[in-house]
Short mmCIF file of C-alpha atoms and ligand atoms in Angstrom, two decimals:
data_model
loop_
_atom_site.label_atom_id
_atom_site.label_comp_id
_atom_site.label_asym_id
_atom_site.label_seq_id
_atom_site.Cartn_x
_atom_site.Cartn_y
_atom_site.Cartn_z
CA UNK A 28 36.21 88.71 84.27
CA UNK A 29 33.53 89.83 86.67
CA UNK A 30 33.06 93.57 86.40
CA UNK A 31 29.74 93.28 88.25
CA UNK A 32 31.60 92.22 91.42
CA UNK A 33 33.15 95.68 91.67
CA UNK A 34 31.71 99.10 92.26
CA UNK A 35 33.05 101.81 90.01
CA UNK A 36 34.66 104.74 91.80
CA UNK A 37 35.11 108.12 90.16
CA UNK A 38 37.57 110.14 92.21
CA UNK A 39 38.74 113.65 91.52
CA UNK A 40 42.30 114.51 92.46
CA UNK A 41 42.43 118.26 92.68
CA UNK A 42 46.23 118.29 93.21
CA UNK A 43 47.38 121.79 94.27
CA UNK A 44 44.27 123.62 93.09
CA UNK A 45 41.41 125.46 94.82
CA UNK A 46 41.43 127.47 98.03
CA UNK A 47 38.88 126.56 100.74
CA UNK A 48 36.32 129.05 99.42
CA UNK A 49 36.83 127.78 95.87
CA UNK A 50 36.48 124.21 97.14
CA UNK A 51 33.15 125.06 98.75
CA UNK A 52 31.85 126.75 95.60
CA UNK A 53 32.91 123.89 93.31
CA UNK A 54 31.36 121.22 95.52
CA UNK A 55 28.11 123.20 95.77
CA UNK A 56 28.08 123.30 91.97
CA UNK A 57 28.82 119.58 91.68
CA UNK A 58 26.31 118.29 94.23
CA UNK A 59 23.14 118.51 92.09
CA UNK A 60 25.00 117.28 89.02
CA UNK A 61 26.23 114.01 90.57
CA UNK A 62 23.41 113.26 93.01
CA UNK A 63 21.99 110.38 90.94
CA UNK A 64 25.33 108.61 90.43
CA UNK A 65 25.36 104.83 90.37
CA UNK A 66 29.03 104.76 91.33
CA UNK A 67 31.03 106.08 94.26
CA UNK A 68 31.95 109.75 93.90
CA UNK A 69 35.02 111.02 95.70
CA UNK A 70 36.92 114.31 95.71
CA UNK A 71 40.51 114.21 96.96
CA UNK A 72 41.43 117.74 97.95
CA UNK A 73 44.39 119.65 99.42
CA UNK A 74 44.71 119.25 103.21
CA UNK A 75 43.77 122.89 103.87
CA UNK A 76 40.52 122.46 101.90
CA UNK A 77 39.35 119.41 103.84
CA UNK A 78 37.16 121.15 106.48
CA UNK A 79 35.41 123.29 103.85
CA UNK A 80 35.00 120.30 101.52
CA UNK A 81 33.60 118.02 104.23
CA UNK A 82 31.14 120.72 105.27
CA UNK A 83 30.06 121.42 101.69
CA UNK A 84 29.64 117.71 100.87
CA UNK A 85 27.58 116.97 104.00
CA UNK A 86 24.30 115.22 103.18
CA UNK A 87 25.35 114.50 99.60
CA UNK A 88 26.78 111.41 97.89
CA UNK A 89 30.20 113.06 97.52
CA UNK A 90 32.89 111.59 99.78
CA UNK A 91 36.01 113.55 100.63
CA UNK A 92 39.54 112.26 100.34
CA UNK A 93 43.03 113.59 101.04
CA UNK A 94 45.93 113.55 98.60
CA UNK A 95 48.53 112.08 100.94
CA UNK A 96 49.01 110.65 104.43
CA UNK A 97 52.02 110.15 106.67
CA UNK A 98 52.87 106.66 107.89
CA UNK A 99 53.65 107.53 111.52
CA UNK A 100 50.87 108.07 114.05
CA UNK A 101 52.41 111.31 115.39
CA UNK A 102 55.76 112.90 116.12
CA UNK A 103 58.45 115.16 114.74
CA UNK A 104 57.53 115.09 111.04
CA UNK A 105 57.21 118.74 110.10
CA UNK A 106 54.63 119.37 107.44
CA UNK A 107 53.07 115.92 107.51
CA UNK A 108 49.50 114.83 108.31
CA UNK A 109 48.54 111.62 110.15
CA UNK A 110 45.73 109.14 109.64
CA UNK A 111 44.03 110.21 112.88
CA UNK A 112 44.04 113.84 111.78
CA UNK A 113 42.41 112.90 108.48
CA UNK A 114 39.83 110.65 110.15
CA UNK A 115 38.81 113.29 112.66
CA UNK A 116 38.46 115.83 109.86
CA UNK A 117 35.91 113.57 108.14
CA UNK A 118 38.10 112.15 105.40
CA UNK A 119 37.19 108.69 104.05
CA UNK A 120 39.67 108.19 101.19
CA UNK A 121 43.31 109.03 100.59
CA UNK A 122 45.47 109.00 97.48
CA UNK A 123 48.74 107.19 98.10
CA UNK A 124 51.83 107.05 95.92
CA UNK A 125 50.73 109.40 93.17
CA UNK A 126 53.42 109.64 90.49
CA UNK A 127 53.85 113.35 91.25
CA UNK A 128 54.75 112.43 94.82
CA UNK A 129 57.10 109.71 93.60
CA UNK A 130 58.67 112.13 91.10
CA UNK A 131 58.88 115.40 93.08
CA UNK A 132 58.77 114.29 96.72
CA UNK A 133 61.01 111.22 96.71
CA UNK A 134 58.28 108.69 97.46
CA UNK A 135 59.51 105.14 97.07
CA UNK A 136 57.72 101.82 96.84
CA UNK A 137 58.59 101.37 100.53
CA UNK A 138 57.08 104.66 101.68
CA UNK A 139 54.07 104.08 99.45
CA UNK A 140 53.58 100.74 101.21
CA UNK A 141 53.91 102.33 104.67
CA UNK A 142 51.42 105.06 103.77
CA UNK A 143 49.01 102.46 102.38
CA UNK A 144 49.24 100.50 105.63
CA UNK A 145 48.73 103.65 107.71
CA UNK A 146 45.58 104.39 105.75
CA UNK A 147 43.98 100.94 105.92
CA UNK A 148 45.02 100.38 109.53
CA UNK A 149 43.06 103.54 110.36
CA UNK A 150 40.04 102.37 108.35
CA UNK A 151 40.59 104.84 105.52
CA UNK A 152 40.19 103.76 101.90
CA UNK A 153 43.49 104.04 100.07
CA UNK A 154 43.64 104.90 96.37
CA UNK A 155 47.06 103.49 95.56
CA UNK A 156 48.64 104.81 92.37
CA UNK A 157 50.96 102.88 90.11
CA UNK A 158 52.18 103.58 86.59
CA UNK A 159 55.04 103.44 84.16
CA UNK A 160 56.95 106.27 82.50
CA UNK A 161 57.10 106.51 78.72
CA UNK A 162 60.69 105.30 78.79
CA UNK A 163 59.75 102.25 80.85
CA UNK A 164 56.89 101.47 78.44
CA UNK A 165 59.14 101.79 75.41
CA UNK A 166 61.67 99.46 77.02
CA UNK A 167 58.93 96.87 77.47
CA UNK A 168 58.82 97.01 81.28
CA UNK A 169 55.16 97.97 81.75
CA UNK A 170 53.85 94.61 82.97
CA UNK A 171 56.83 93.89 85.21
CA UNK A 172 56.77 97.36 86.70
CA UNK A 173 53.02 97.51 87.32
CA UNK A 174 53.08 94.11 89.01
CA UNK A 175 56.08 95.10 91.12
CA UNK A 176 54.62 98.44 92.19
CA UNK A 177 51.26 96.84 92.98
CA UNK A 178 52.74 94.03 95.06
CA UNK A 179 55.16 96.35 96.85
CA UNK A 180 52.37 98.77 97.75
CA UNK A 181 50.30 95.91 99.17
CA UNK A 182 53.03 94.27 101.27
CA UNK A 183 51.51 93.23 104.63
CA UNK A 184 48.03 94.36 103.60
CA UNK A 185 45.65 91.60 104.69
CA UNK A 186 42.93 90.09 102.53
CA UNK A 187 40.38 91.80 104.77
CA UNK A 188 42.11 95.18 104.41
CA UNK A 189 42.19 94.77 100.65
CA UNK A 190 38.47 95.68 100.74
CA UNK A 191 39.61 99.22 101.52
CA UNK A 192 42.12 99.36 98.68
CA UNK A 193 41.57 100.84 95.25
CA UNK A 194 44.37 100.59 92.73
CA UNK A 195 44.72 103.46 90.26
CA UNK A 196 46.69 102.68 87.13
CA UNK A 197 48.05 106.01 85.97
CA UNK A 198 50.59 105.87 83.15
CA UNK A 199 52.94 108.76 83.91
CA UNK A 200 53.03 109.76 80.24
CA UNK A 201 49.26 110.27 80.24
CA UNK A 202 49.02 112.51 83.30
CA UNK A 203 48.24 116.13 82.57
CA UNK A 204 49.52 115.72 79.03
CA UNK A 205 46.25 115.41 77.16
CA UNK A 206 47.59 112.08 75.86
CA UNK A 207 45.16 109.46 77.14
CA UNK A 208 45.98 105.80 77.05
CA UNK A 209 43.79 104.07 74.51
CA UNK A 210 40.95 102.13 76.07
CA UNK A 211 42.84 98.92 75.25
CA UNK A 212 46.06 100.21 76.86
CA UNK A 213 44.11 101.21 79.97
CA UNK A 214 42.39 97.84 80.09
CA UNK A 215 45.70 96.03 79.69
CA UNK A 216 47.46 98.11 82.36
CA UNK A 217 44.58 97.64 84.78
CA UNK A 218 44.67 93.93 83.95
CA UNK A 219 48.36 93.74 84.91
CA UNK A 220 47.54 95.32 88.29
CA UNK A 221 44.70 92.86 88.81
CA UNK A 222 46.96 89.96 87.82
CA UNK A 223 49.47 91.06 90.47
CA UNK A 224 46.68 91.04 93.08
CA UNK A 225 45.65 87.58 91.87
CA UNK A 226 49.23 86.33 92.26
CA UNK A 227 49.35 87.65 95.82
CA UNK A 228 45.79 86.99 97.05
CA UNK A 229 44.15 84.64 94.55
CA UNK A 230 41.97 85.22 91.51
CA UNK A 231 38.67 85.38 93.41
CA UNK A 232 39.93 88.19 95.61
CA UNK A 233 41.47 90.04 92.65
CA UNK A 234 38.11 90.06 90.91
CA UNK A 235 36.62 92.09 93.76
CA UNK A 236 39.20 94.91 93.81
CA UNK A 237 38.35 98.20 92.14
CA UNK A 238 41.07 99.20 89.67
CA UNK A 239 40.74 102.70 88.27
CA UNK A 240 42.38 104.26 85.26
CA UNK A 241 43.83 107.77 85.49
CA UNK A 242 45.57 110.05 83.02
CA UNK A 243 43.81 112.68 80.92
CA UNK A 244 40.43 111.03 81.45
CA UNK A 245 37.82 113.57 80.45
CA UNK A 246 34.18 114.10 79.54
CA UNK A 247 34.81 112.92 75.98
CA UNK A 248 36.81 109.72 76.52
CA UNK A 249 35.45 108.50 79.88
CA UNK A 250 32.64 106.38 78.48
CA UNK A 251 34.94 104.32 76.26
CA UNK A 252 37.48 103.86 79.05
CA UNK A 253 35.09 102.82 81.81
CA UNK A 254 33.32 100.38 79.48
CA UNK A 255 36.44 98.19 79.53
CA UNK A 256 36.16 95.10 81.69
CA UNK A 257 39.17 95.94 83.87
CA UNK A 258 38.47 99.66 84.23
CA UNK A 259 36.37 100.27 87.34
CA UNK A 260 36.15 104.03 87.18
CA UNK A 261 38.80 106.69 87.14
CA UNK A 262 41.09 109.02 89.02
CA UNK A 263 40.59 112.39 87.43
CA UNK A 264 42.91 115.38 87.61
CA UNK A 265 42.18 118.36 85.35
CA UNK A 266 38.60 117.40 84.52
CA UNK A 267 37.70 117.19 88.22
CA UNK A 268 38.20 120.94 88.49
CA UNK A 269 35.14 121.57 86.30
CA UNK A 270 31.77 120.57 87.71
CA UNK A 271 30.10 119.76 84.42
CA UNK A 272 33.00 117.73 82.99
CA UNK A 273 33.34 115.79 86.23
CA UNK A 274 29.62 115.05 86.31
CA UNK A 275 29.71 113.73 82.73
CA UNK A 276 32.45 111.30 83.78
CA UNK A 277 30.38 110.25 86.81
CA UNK A 278 27.42 109.61 84.50
CA UNK A 279 29.59 107.54 82.15
CA UNK A 280 30.62 105.31 85.06
CA UNK A 281 27.02 104.98 86.23
CA UNK A 282 25.82 103.17 83.10
P1 LIG B 302 44.89 114.41 84.63
O1 LIG B 302 43.50 113.88 84.60
O2 LIG B 302 44.97 115.90 84.78
O3 LIG B 302 45.73 113.88 83.50
O4 LIG B 302 45.55 113.84 85.98
C1 LIG B 302 45.43 112.49 86.26
C2 LIG B 302 45.91 112.27 87.62
O5 LIG B 302 47.09 112.39 87.90
C3 LIG B 302 44.92 111.94 88.66
O6 LIG B 302 45.55 111.54 89.82
#
């Protein structure tokens, strides 16, 4: 295991929180707290917040991401946002296939793959989410499912494009529930994702891919989680809405 080959990425996923003015205020508060980070710091924000967030983050080490992307370049897709729109707005990262989108917005492994391709083909960095439900875990399907979701999401992604892919292992049962995976469960889940990448692209390549953990990561448990060999940072929901908590997680990943 070669953790030193990978840069840790701490990414906030604000979900459906913060108006543009709140986004600006929160980023202004975060900037001095995360300025010395020795990891990549990303905030994935609602589409409508992107201009305010990009403006507020200018000149800082905070990069702005979106929470979704459509797979077509343009056309009659009411309510959707394309890669070009995100690029022109100054977005560098995009969350793809979050379990909330799979659960509430009928995302499938196929659409997750298409969205991933749209992102990397446009030069955006895709944070691709995978994760099992509690039922799937209890049935013993975690490894099979994580490998399947990871490989499906990466279908037709080239080795070169893989440099712009981050995998986020987010057990569905740990999201927003306050129930965090243990550090060993996170390490194991992340390891399954990395093993799937190794099966598809080779072990050397798999060792270079950043695999985050997400699911009730917070200021208290971050240090133990990110210390694990397979955990290269985190995708943070609730705790990314509080500047101080988020900065503590960034500091934990910078050690
Ligand atoms: P919480 O950190 O609120 O559990 O959310 C995790 C998540 O879904 C990040 O994408």
